[in-house]
Coordinates of C-alpha atoms and ligand atoms in Angstrom, one line a residue:
X1 CA 121.0 123.7 116.6
X2 CA 119.2 126.3 114.5
X3 CA 117.0 128.5 116.8
X4 CA 113.6 129.3 115.5
X5 CA 111.2 127.8 113.0
X6 CA 111.8 124.8 110.8
X7 CA 109.0 125.4 108.3
X8 CA 108.8 122.9 105.5
X9 CA 110.1 124.7 102.3
X10 CA 107.2 125.8 100.2
X11 CA 107.4 127.9 97.0
X12 CA 105.5 131.2 96.8
X13 CA 105.7 134.5 95.1
X14 CA 108.7 135.3 97.3
X15 CA 110.4 132.0 97.7
X16 CA 112.2 129.6 95.4
X17 CA 113.4 126.1 95.9
X18 CA 116.2 124.2 94.3
X19 CA 116.6 120.5 95.0
X20 CA 120.0 118.9 95.7
X21 CA 118.7 115.4 95.3
X22 CA 120.4 113.2 92.8
X23 CA 123.6 111.3 92.5
X24 CA 126.3 112.3 95.0
X25 CA 129.9 111.2 95.3
X26 CA 130.3 108.8 98.2
X27 CA 133.3 107.5 100.2
X28 CA 133.3 105.0 103.1
X29 CA 135.8 106.0 105.8
X30 CA 138.3 103.3 106.6
X31 CA 138.0 102.6 110.3
X32 CA 141.7 102.0 110.7
X33 CA 142.0 105.8 110.6
X34 CA 138.5 107.2 111.0
X35 CA 139.5 110.9 111.5
X36 CA 141.6 111.0 108.3
X37 CA 139.0 112.9 106.4
X38 CA 138.9 115.7 109.0
X39 CA 142.7 115.7 109.3
X40 CA 143.2 116.0 105.5
X41 CA 140.4 118.5 105.2
X42 CA 138.4 116.5 102.7
X43 CA 135.7 119.2 102.9
X44 CA 138.1 121.6 101.2
X45 CA 138.8 119.5 98.2
X46 CA 136.8 117.4 95.8
X47 CA 136.6 113.8 96.8
X48 CA 137.4 112.9 93.2
X49 CA 140.7 114.8 93.4
X50 CA 141.8 112.7 96.4
X51 CA 143.1 109.2 96.0
X52 CA 139.9 107.6 97.3
X53 CA 137.4 104.9 96.3
X54 CA 134.6 107.2 95.2
X55 CA 131.2 105.7 94.3
X56 CA 127.9 107.2 93.2
X57 CA 125.2 107.2 95.8
X58 CA 121.6 108.3 95.3
X59 CA 120.1 111.0 97.6
X60 CA 117.6 110.4 99.1
X61 CA 118.4 106.8 100.1
X62 CA 119.9 104.8 102.8
X63 CA 123.3 103.7 101.5
X64 CA 123.4 100.3 103.1
X65 CA 121.7 98.2 100.4
X66 CA 122.8 100.1 97.3
X67 CA 126.2 98.4 96.8
X68 CA 127.2 94.7 96.6
X69 CA 129.7 95.0 99.4
X70 CA 128.7 93.7 102.9
X71 CA 131.3 95.9 104.5
X72 CA 129.5 99.0 103.3
X73 CA 126.1 97.6 104.4
X74 CA 127.5 96.8 107.9
X75 CA 129.9 99.8 108.1
X76 CA 130.1 101.5 111.5
X77 CA 131.2 105.1 111.6
X78 CA 131.8 107.8 109.0
X79 CA 130.9 108.0 105.4
X80 CA 131.3 111.2 103.2
X81 CA 129.0 112.6 100.6
X82 CA 129.7 115.4 98.2
X83 CA 128.3 117.1 95.1
X84 CA 128.5 120.3 93.2
X85 CA 125.7 122.7 92.2
X86 CA 125.1 126.1 90.8
X87 CA 122.9 128.8 92.2
X88 CA 121.7 131.6 89.9
X89 CA 123.4 134.9 90.0
X90 CA 120.3 136.8 90.9
X91 CA 119.9 134.9 94.2
X92 CA 122.7 137.1 95.6
X93 CA 120.2 140.0 95.5
X94 CA 117.0 138.5 96.7
X95 CA 117.8 138.1 100.4
X96 CA 118.7 134.9 102.1
X97 CA 119.6 131.4 100.9
X98 CA 118.9 128.4 103.2
X99 CA 120.0 124.8 103.2
X100 CA 117.7 122.3 104.7
X101 CA 118.2 118.5 105.2
X102 CA 115.0 116.7 105.9
X103 CA 117.1 114.0 107.8
X104 CA 120.5 112.5 107.9
X105 CA 120.9 109.3 110.0
X106 CA 122.5 109.5 112.4
X107 CA 124.8 112.5 112.8
X108 CA 126.0 115.0 110.1
X109 CA 128.5 117.8 109.6
X110 CA 127.9 119.9 106.5
X111 CA 130.3 122.2 104.6
X112 CA 129.7 124.6 101.8
X113 CA 132.7 125.4 99.7
X114 CA 135.0 124.1 102.5
X115 CA 133.3 126.1 105.3
X116 CA 131.3 124.4 108.0
X117 CA 127.7 125.5 108.1
X118 CA 126.0 122.8 110.2
X119 CA 126.4 120.1 112.8
X120 CA 123.4 118.0 113.6
X121 CA 122.7 114.9 115.6
X122 CA 119.6 112.5 115.7
X123 CA 118.2 111.0 112.6
X124 CA 114.7 111.4 111.1
X125 CA 114.5 115.1 111.9
X126 CA 115.1 118.2 109.7
X127 CA 117.8 120.8 110.2
X128 CA 118.7 123.9 108.4
X129 CA 121.0 126.9 108.2
X130 CA 121.3 130.1 106.3
X131 CA 124.2 129.8 103.9
X132 CA 123.8 133.2 102.0
X133 CA 127.4 134.2 102.9
X134 CA 129.0 130.9 101.9
X135 CA 127.7 130.6 98.3
X136 CA 129.3 131.6 95.0
X137 CA 126.5 133.1 93.0
X138 CA 126.4 132.2 89.3
X139 CA 129.3 129.9 89.9
X140 CA 129.9 126.3 90.9
X141 CA 129.6 125.4 94.6
X142 CA 130.5 122.3 96.5
X143 CA 128.6 120.7 99.4
X144 CA 130.3 118.1 101.5
X145 CA 128.6 116.0 104.2
X146 CA 130.1 113.6 106.7
X147 CA 127.6 111.2 108.1
X148 CA 128.1 109.0 111.2
X149 CA 125.8 106.1 111.9
X150 CA 127.3 105.1 115.3
X151 CA 124.7 104.5 118.0
X152 CA 126.0 104.8 121.6
X153 CA 124.6 104.7 125.1
X154 CA 123.8 108.5 124.8
X155 CA 122.4 108.7 121.3
X156 CA 118.7 108.5 120.4
X157 CA 118.2 105.6 120.0
X158 CA 120.7 103.9 122.2
X159 CA 123.2 101.4 120.8
X160 CA 126.6 99.9 121.5
X161 CA 129.7 99.3 119.5
X162 CA 131.7 96.2 120.0
X163 CA 135.1 95.3 118.6
X164 CA 135.3 91.9 117.0
X165 CA 138.4 89.7 117.4
X166 CA 139.7 90.9 114.0
X167 CA 139.4 94.5 115.1
X168 CA 136.3 95.2 113.0
X169 CA 133.6 97.3 114.7
X170 CA 130.1 95.9 115.0
X171 CA 127.1 98.0 115.9
X172 CA 124.6 96.3 118.3
X173 CA 121.2 97.6 119.4
X174 CA 118.3 96.0 121.2
X175 CA 115.6 97.2 118.7
X176 CA 115.0 94.9 115.7
X177 CA 114.7 97.2 112.7
X178 CA 117.9 97.6 110.6
X179 CA 120.0 100.6 111.5
X180 CA 119.8 102.2 108.0
X181 CA 122.0 105.3 107.5
X182 CA 122.8 108.1 105.1
X183 CA 121.1 111.1 103.6
X184 CA 117.8 109.4 103.5
X185 CA 115.4 112.4 102.8
X186 CA 115.5 115.3 100.4
X187 CA 118.0 118.1 100.5
X188 CA 116.9 121.5 99.5
X189 CA 118.2 125.0 98.9
X190 CA 115.5 127.7 99.2
X191 CA 115.4 131.4 99.4
X192 CA 113.6 133.8 101.6
X193 CA 113.7 137.6 101.5
X194 CA 115.8 139.4 104.0
X195 CA 112.8 140.0 106.2
X196 CA 111.0 136.7 106.3
X197 CA 108.4 134.6 108.0
X198 CA 110.4 132.4 110.3
X199 CA 107.6 130.3 112.0
X200 CA 103.9 130.0 112.1
X201 CA 101.8 128.3 114.8
X202 CA 98.1 127.6 114.3
X203 CA 95.8 126.1 116.9
X204 CA 92.1 125.4 116.8
X205 CA 90.4 126.7 119.9
X206 CA 86.8 125.8 119.0
X207 CA 85.3 123.8 116.3
X208 CA 81.6 123.1 115.9
X209 CA 79.7 122.6 112.6
X210 CA 78.6 126.3 112.8
X211 CA 81.6 128.0 114.3
X212 CA 85.4 127.7 114.7
X213 CA 88.0 129.8 116.3
X214 CA 91.6 129.6 115.2
X215 CA 94.6 131.2 117.0
X216 CA 97.7 131.9 115.1
X217 CA 101.2 133.3 115.8
X218 CA 103.6 134.4 113.2
X219 CA 107.2 135.0 114.0
X220 CA 109.1 137.4 111.7
X221 CA 112.8 138.0 111.4
X222 CA 114.2 141.2 109.9
X223 CA 112.5 144.5 109.6
X224 CA 109.7 144.7 112.1
X225 CA 108.1 147.6 110.3
X226 CA 106.3 145.2 108.0
X227 CA 102.6 144.5 108.3
X228 CA 101.4 141.0 108.5
X229 CA 98.3 139.9 106.6
X230 CA 96.8 136.5 107.2
X231 CA 94.1 135.1 104.9
X232 CA 92.3 131.9 105.4
X233 CA 91.5 130.3 102.0
X234 CA 89.4 127.1 101.4
X235 CA 90.2 124.3 99.0
X236 CA 88.6 126.1 96.1
X237 CA 90.7 129.1 96.8
X238 CA 87.8 131.2 98.1
X239 CA 88.8 133.7 100.8
X240 CA 87.0 132.7 104.1
X241 CA 88.3 135.3 106.4
X242 CA 91.4 137.4 107.1
X243 CA 93.2 140.0 109.2
X244 CA 95.8 142.7 108.9
X245 CA 98.3 143.1 111.7
X246 CA 100.9 145.4 113.0
X247 CA 103.0 145.4 115.0
X248 CA 102.0 142.1 116.7
X249 CA 101.8 139.0 114.6
X250 CA 99.3 137.0 116.6
X251 CA 95.6 136.9 116.7
X252 CA 92.5 134.8 116.1
X253 CA 90.2 134.1 113.3
X254 CA 86.5 133.2 113.4
X255 CA 85.2 130.8 110.8
X256 CA 81.5 130.4 110.2
X257 CA 80.2 127.1 109.1
X258 CA 83.7 125.6 108.9
X259 CA 84.6 122.4 107.1
X260 CA 86.2 120.5 109.9
X261 CA 89.1 118.2 109.6
X262 CA 87.7 114.7 110.2
X263 CA 89.5 111.3 110.2
X264 CA 89.2 109.0 107.2
X265 CA 85.8 107.3 107.0
X266 CA 84.2 109.5 109.8
X267 CA 83.1 112.0 107.2
X268 CA 82.5 112.0 103.4
X269 CA 85.3 114.6 103.1
X270 CA 88.0 113.5 105.5
X271 CA 91.3 115.5 105.9
X272 CA 89.8 118.8 104.8
X273 CA 92.6 121.4 104.7
X274 CA 92.3 125.2 104.4
X275 CA 95.4 127.3 103.6
X276 CA 96.5 130.1 105.8
X277 CA 98.2 132.6 103.5
X278 CA 100.6 134.6 105.6
X279 CA 102.0 137.7 103.9
X280 CA 104.4 140.4 105.0
X281 CA 103.8 143.8 103.5
X282 CA 106.0 146.9 103.5
X283 CA 104.8 150.4 104.1
X284 CA 103.7 150.8 100.4
X285 CA 101.6 147.6 100.7
X286 CA 104.1 145.7 98.5
X287 CA 104.6 142.0 99.2
X288 CA 107.8 141.2 101.2
X289 CA 107.3 137.5 102.0
X290 CA 104.6 134.9 101.7
X291 CA 104.2 131.4 103.1
X292 CA 101.2 129.2 102.7
X293 CA 100.5 127.0 105.7
X294 CA 98.0 124.2 105.4
X295 CA 95.5 124.2 108.3
X296 CA 93.0 121.6 109.4
X297 CA 90.3 122.9 111.7
X298 CA 89.8 120.3 114.5
X299 CA 89.8 120.1 118.2
X300 CA 91.3 117.3 120.3
X301 CA 90.2 116.6 123.8
X302 CA 90.6 113.6 126.1
X303 CA 89.1 112.2 129.3
X304 CA 90.0 109.2 131.4
X305 CA 88.1 107.1 129.0
X306 CA 88.1 108.7 125.6
X307 CA 89.9 110.6 122.9
X308 CA 87.6 113.0 121.0
X309 CA 88.0 114.9 117.7
X310 CA 85.6 117.8 117.3
X311 CA 83.9 116.5 120.5
X312 CA 83.2 113.1 118.9
X313 CA 84.9 110.0 120.4
X314 CA 87.2 108.2 118.0
X315 CA 88.3 104.5 118.0
X316 CA 91.7 104.1 116.4
X317 CA 92.3 101.2 114.0
X318 CA 95.5 100.9 112.2
X319 CA 99.2 99.8 112.2
X320 CA 102.6 100.2 113.6
X321 CA 104.8 100.9 110.5
X322 CA 108.3 101.4 109.4
X323 CA 110.0 103.5 106.7
X324 CA 111.5 100.5 105.0
X325 CA 111.7 99.0 101.5
X326 CA 113.9 97.0 99.3
X327 CA 117.2 98.7 98.1
X328 CA 116.5 102.2 99.3
X329 CA 116.0 101.2 103.0
X330 CA 114.6 104.2 104.8
X331 CA 115.2 106.5 101.8
X332 CA 112.1 108.6 100.9
X333 CA 110.5 107.0 97.9
X334 CA 107.4 108.7 96.4
X335 CA 106.0 105.7 94.5
X336 CA 106.3 103.7 97.8
X337 CA 104.6 106.2 100.0
X338 CA 101.7 106.6 97.6
X339 CA 101.3 102.9 97.3
X340 CA 101.3 102.6 101.1
X341 CA 98.6 105.2 101.5
X342 CA 96.5 103.6 98.8
X343 CA 96.8 100.3 100.8
X344 CA 95.8 102.1 104.0
X345 CA 92.7 103.5 102.2
X346 CA 91.9 100.1 100.7
X347 CA 92.1 98.4 104.1
X348 CA 90.1 101.0 105.9
X349 CA 92.6 102.0 108.6
X350 CA 92.2 105.4 110.2
X351 CA 95.4 105.6 112.1
X352 CA 99.0 104.6 112.4
X353 CA 102.0 105.1 114.7
X354 CA 105.2 106.4 113.2
X355 CA 107.1 103.6 115.0
X356 CA 109.9 104.1 116.0
X357 CA 110.9 107.6 114.8
X358 CA 109.5 110.6 113.0
X359 CA 108.5 109.9 109.4
X360 CA 109.3 112.0 106.4
X361 CA 107.3 115.3 106.1
X362 CA 106.0 114.1 102.7
X363 CA 104.4 111.2 104.5
X364 CA 102.9 113.4 107.2
X365 CA 101.4 115.6 104.4
X366 CA 99.6 112.5 103.1
X367 CA 98.2 111.7 106.5
X368 CA 97.0 115.3 106.9
X369 CA 95.4 115.3 103.5
X370 CA 93.7 111.9 103.9
X371 CA 92.6 112.2 107.5
X372 CA 94.8 109.5 108.8
X373 CA 95.4 110.0 112.6
X374 CA 99.0 109.8 113.6
X375 CA 100.6 108.8 116.8
X376 CA 103.8 110.7 116.3
X377 CA 106.8 108.9 117.9
X378 CA 110.2 110.4 118.7
X379 CA 113.3 108.3 117.9
X380 CA 113.6 106.9 121.4
X381 CA 113.3 103.1 121.3
X382 CA 114.2 100.5 123.9
X383 CA 116.0 103.0 126.1
X384 CA 117.7 101.2 129.0
X385 CA 120.2 103.6 130.4
X386 CA 118.5 106.7 131.9
X387 CA 121.5 109.1 132.2
X388 CA 121.3 112.8 132.3
X389 CA 122.9 113.2 128.9
X390 CA 120.3 110.8 127.5
X391 CA 117.5 112.9 129.0
X392 CA 118.8 116.1 127.4
X393 CA 119.1 114.5 123.9
X394 CA 115.7 112.7 124.3
X395 CA 114.2 116.1 125.2
X396 CA 115.9 117.7 122.2
X397 CA 114.5 115.1 119.9
X398 CA 111.0 115.9 121.2
X399 CA 111.6 119.7 120.9
X400 CA 112.6 119.2 117.2
X401 CA 109.7 116.8 116.5
X402 CA 107.1 119.1 118.0
X403 CA 108.5 122.1 116.3
X404 CA 108.2 120.2 113.0
X405 CA 104.8 118.7 113.4
X406 CA 102.9 121.1 115.7
X407 CA 100.6 122.4 113.0
X408 CA 99.6 119.0 111.7
X409 CA 96.0 118.1 112.3
X410 CA 96.8 114.4 111.7
X411 CA 99.0 114.3 114.8
X412 CA 96.7 113.4 117.6
X413 CA 99.1 111.8 120.2
X414 CA 102.8 112.4 121.0
X415 CA 104.6 109.1 121.7
X416 CA 107.6 109.8 124.0
X417 CA 109.2 106.4 123.6
X418 CA 108.7 102.8 122.5
X419 CA 109.4 100.0 125.0
X420 CA 111.8 101.8 127.3
X421 CA 112.9 99.7 130.2
X422 CA 110.4 101.3 132.6
X423 CA 110.8 98.7 135.2
X424 CA 114.0 100.3 136.4
X425 CA 113.5 102.8 139.2
X426 CA 115.5 105.5 137.3
X427 CA 112.8 105.5 134.6
X428 CA 110.4 107.2 137.0
X429 CA 112.0 110.6 137.3
X430 CA 113.3 110.4 133.8
X431 CA 109.9 110.0 132.2
X432 CA 108.3 112.5 134.6
X433 CA 110.7 115.0 133.1
X434 CA 110.2 113.8 129.5
X435 CA 106.4 114.1 129.7
X436 CA 106.7 117.4 131.5
X437 CA 108.9 118.6 128.6
X438 CA 106.2 117.7 126.0
X439 CA 103.6 119.5 128.1
X440 CA 105.7 122.6 128.2
X441 CA 105.8 122.6 124.4
X442 CA 102.3 121.5 123.5
X443 CA 99.2 121.2 125.7
X444 CA 96.8 120.6 122.8
X445 CA 97.7 116.9 122.4
X446 CA 97.8 113.9 124.8
X447 CA 101.0 112.0 125.5
X448 CA 101.8 108.3 125.6
X449 CA 104.7 105.9 126.3
X450 CA 104.4 102.6 124.5
X451 CA 105.1 100.0 127.1
X452 CA 106.4 96.4 127.0
X453 CA 106.2 96.3 130.8
X454 CA 103.1 95.3 132.6
X455 CA 100.8 97.7 134.5
X456 CA 102.3 96.4 137.8
X457 CA 106.0 96.9 136.9
X458 CA 106.2 100.1 134.9
X459 CA 107.4 103.3 136.6
X460 CA 106.4 105.6 133.8
X461 CA 102.8 105.3 132.7
X462 CA 101.4 107.3 135.6
X463 CA 102.6 110.4 133.8
X464 CA 100.9 109.9 130.5
X465 CA 97.4 110.8 129.3
X466 CA 96.8 107.6 127.3
X467 CA 98.2 104.2 128.3
X468 CA 99.8 102.1 125.4
X469 CA 101.0 98.6 125.6
X470 CA 102.6 96.0 123.2
X471 CA 102.0 92.3 123.7
X472 CA 102.8 89.3 121.6
X473 CA 100.3 86.7 122.8
X474 CA 100.7 83.4 121.0
X475 CA 104.0 84.6 119.6
X476 CA 106.7 85.6 122.1
X477 CA 104.7 83.9 124.8
X478 CA 102.6 80.8 124.4
X479 CA 103.7 80.4 120.8
X480 CA 101.4 78.1 118.9
X481 CA 98.6 78.5 121.5
X482 CA 95.9 80.7 120.1
X483 CA 93.4 79.5 122.7
X484 CA 94.8 81.8 125.4
X485 CA 94.8 85.0 123.4
X486 CA 91.3 86.4 124.1
X487 CA 91.5 86.0 127.9
X488 CA 95.1 87.4 128.1
X489 CA 94.4 90.5 126.0
X490 CA 91.2 91.2 127.9
X491 CA 92.8 90.8 131.2
X492 CA 95.9 92.9 130.5
X493 CA 94.0 95.8 128.9
X494 CA 91.6 95.8 131.8
X495 CA 94.4 95.8 134.4
X496 CA 96.0 98.8 132.7
X497 CA 92.8 100.7 133.0
X498 CA 92.1 99.5 136.6
X499 CA 95.6 100.6 137.7
X500 CA 95.8 104.0 135.9
X501 CA 92.2 104.9 135.1
X502 CA 93.1 106.2 131.6
X503 CA 92.2 105.3 128.1
X504 CA 94.1 102.2 126.8
X505 CA 95.5 101.4 123.3
X506 CA 97.0 98.1 122.2
X507 CA 99.9 99.4 120.1
X508 CA 101.4 96.1 118.9
X509 CA 100.3 92.5 118.5
X510 CA 101.0 90.0 115.8
X511 CA 103.1 87.1 114.6
X512 CA 105.7 86.5 111.9
X513 CA 104.2 85.0 108.7
X514 CA 105.9 83.8 105.6
X515 CA 103.8 84.8 102.6
X516 CA 102.8 81.7 100.8
X517 CA 103.4 79.3 103.7
X518 CA 100.2 77.4 104.4
X519 CA 99.2 74.9 107.1
X520 CA 95.8 73.4 107.9
X521 CA 95.3 73.2 110.8
X522 CA 97.2 76.4 111.4
X523 CA 100.8 76.3 112.6
X524 CA 103.1 79.2 113.5
X525 CA 104.7 81.2 110.6
X526 CA 101.8 80.2 108.2
X527 CA 99.3 82.6 106.8
X528 CA 96.5 80.6 108.5
X529 CA 98.2 81.2 111.9
X530 CA 98.3 84.9 111.3
X531 CA 94.7 84.9 110.4
X532 CA 93.8 82.9 113.5
X533 CA 95.9 85.2 115.7
X534 CA 94.2 88.3 114.4
X535 CA 90.7 87.0 114.6
X536 CA 91.3 86.0 118.3
X537 CA 92.5 89.5 119.0
X538 CA 89.4 91.0 117.2
X539 CA 87.2 89.0 119.6
X540 CA 89.1 90.5 122.6
X541 CA 88.9 94.0 121.2
X542 CA 85.1 93.7 120.6
X543 CA 84.7 92.8 124.2
X544 CA 87.0 95.6 125.4
X545 CA 85.4 98.2 123.2
X546 CA 82.1 98.1 125.0
X547 CA 83.9 98.5 128.4
X548 CA 84.4 102.2 127.4
X549 CA 88.1 102.8 128.0
X550 CA 89.7 100.8 125.2
X551 CA 90.3 103.3 122.3
X552 CA 92.5 101.6 119.8
X553 CA 94.0 98.6 118.1
X554 CA 97.2 98.6 116.1
X555 CA 98.6 95.6 114.3
X556 CA 102.3 95.0 114.2
X557 CA 103.2 95.5 111.3
X558 CA 101.9 97.2 108.2
X559 CA 104.6 95.5 106.0
X560 CA 107.5 93.1 106.4
X561 CA 110.7 95.0 107.1
X562 CA 114.5 94.4 107.3
X563 CA 116.1 93.7 110.6
X564 CA 119.7 93.0 111.8
X565 CA 121.0 89.5 111.1
X566 CA 119.4 87.2 113.6
X567 CA 118.5 83.5 113.7
X568 CA 114.9 84.4 114.7
X569 CA 114.4 86.4 111.5
X570 CA 114.2 84.9 108.0
X571 CA 115.1 87.8 105.8
X572 CA 113.7 90.3 108.3
X573 CA 110.7 90.8 110.5
X574 CA 107.7 89.1 108.8
X575 CA 104.9 90.3 110.9
X576 CA 103.6 92.4 108.0
X577 CA 100.0 92.3 106.8
X578 CA 101.6 93.2 103.5
X579 CA 104.8 91.8 102.2
X580 CA 107.8 94.1 101.9
X581 CA 106.8 94.4 98.3
X582 CA 103.4 95.7 99.4
X583 CA 101.2 92.8 98.4
X584 CA 98.6 91.4 100.7
X585 CA 98.9 88.3 102.9
X586 CA 95.7 86.4 103.7
X587 CA 95.4 88.4 106.9
X588 CA 95.1 91.6 104.9
X589 CA 91.7 90.5 103.6
X590 CA 90.5 89.7 107.0
X591 CA 91.8 92.9 108.4
X592 CA 90.0 94.8 105.7
X593 CA 86.7 93.3 106.7
X594 CA 87.3 94.3 110.3
X595 CA 88.4 97.9 109.6
X596 CA 85.6 98.6 107.2
X597 CA 83.2 97.2 109.7
X598 CA 84.6 99.4 112.5
X599 CA 84.4 102.4 110.2
X600 CA 80.7 101.8 109.6
X601 CA 80.1 102.5 113.3
X602 CA 80.5 106.2 112.6
Ligands
LIG701 C1 108.3 94.8 119.7 C2 108.9 96.1 119.2 C3 109.0 96.1 117.7 C4 109.4 94.8 117.1 C5 108.4 93.7 117.6 C6 108.8 92.3 117.1 O1 107.9 94.7 120.8 O2 108.3 97.2 119.7 O3 109.9 97.1 117.3 O4 109.6 94.8 115.8 O5 108.3 93.7 119.0 O6 108.3 91.9 116.1 O7 109.6 91.7 117.7

């Protein structure tokens, strides 16, 4: 794993970016001899020169739903990607060249011109390496990637591989979303000077309407004789304040009458971002490196009853979501993510959880800019074996996530896991260490574990700051019986608070709904039933809200999404308020009324 910063690539006076997105060559490894590619050194040749079935595969995209072949869709194991590219000759003189993958699911090995430059495991997280010495400048270069989607008892998330009677491998897992794989987010080359800004951390220490205090830390690699200049610039590019530094690269900035970062609908100008321009200067005052870091000025505090932004209590209303859409699977798709955030605005949500893994950085940027509060979840879902190797990898996924998202004002809670089997005694020590690990890395945000267990059976929620639970009243229990919802939700949320004396969020509730299926009186799977189920929950939430400890409601799910093949699922999980094609079901109109009504309370 690369040590140091993992800053999102941004162009500046001193940095250039070249995208490697596009059509790559793609080969599915035959499982009768899965290591053949390594043995034959495929990374040293062009896949097209070998006698292989080479196809074109778009990057970024999951590969599963691109072809017409079910064996590719359901493939377990390795696939290979490759393409060629040129880098300009003058790049050999400007310092360093970096290669950054925003995510490969699940595990990747990367070669440049036949030489290995990176190995990375765990999907949905970026990884990078300096490849200056491996490139041919002004000439053609080849990049080769092997990608393995296998999930095992010590991967994050856990899975199992079983061999069918005919020898074919089948991946099984206990979560329901489809295990999409491939190079699913952008791939970039970028340059930095030899002496460069490796990492930046910015924390708001104080934020009132008249005064704010920011603390920053810049880590520099290379020649330490440089001076560091930081300048805070507002949206209109006016300089607000700044500082010149040497030899230390940390300090604090006072901002008078700051424009604070507020959540959507809590302020006429939500998601206000400043830019922290960080510059390295040589002894003549000439620019060596520059990186522009977006900064939202906001504090986050919490008590045993509330979560407060800029000292104001917030009530979260939003969704659990997925990165999922037709054909591209979990592949980053700009039209889709803008559509999604337009729908989020339309419906008046102020928050969502990145269930059940970190989302693309482009999505996180939108949340920062719009003031959408994010419960940032690491890729641990349904963990049931609490081994030591699992703990180490789970902690690594959190280290990588926090390193990536630490500066994001939108991120207000770290979610350590979704529905781990916390009833097992081994879960106790495991989650004590997981939560401690988060606290060692970031004390400015509260933690949660999203529980499927009850308050009486879990071994884990004593360690968190905010209690989260999922419950499918009138769906997985009492299906068809809406009359028990209000009482059950009120009782369960109350008991979580009674046992732990912490704020409580309902992170999932809902029911599968076929768009266009209507029944009066309501009947499960119909749009009427989803509307009825939601409105019962709203009554429970209204009661809970005035008790003072209940701080959020999240519907499962924003949109319908693909699952593994299962007789319970007709073409996927249909608990969406929107269809997979991002059109509203009847419930969306009801939800819109509620979320706008909640927003008016501010
Ligand atoms: C859950 C899971 C979520 C599933 C959902 C369902 O409890 O957290 O990932 O999609 O139930 O619809 O079954």
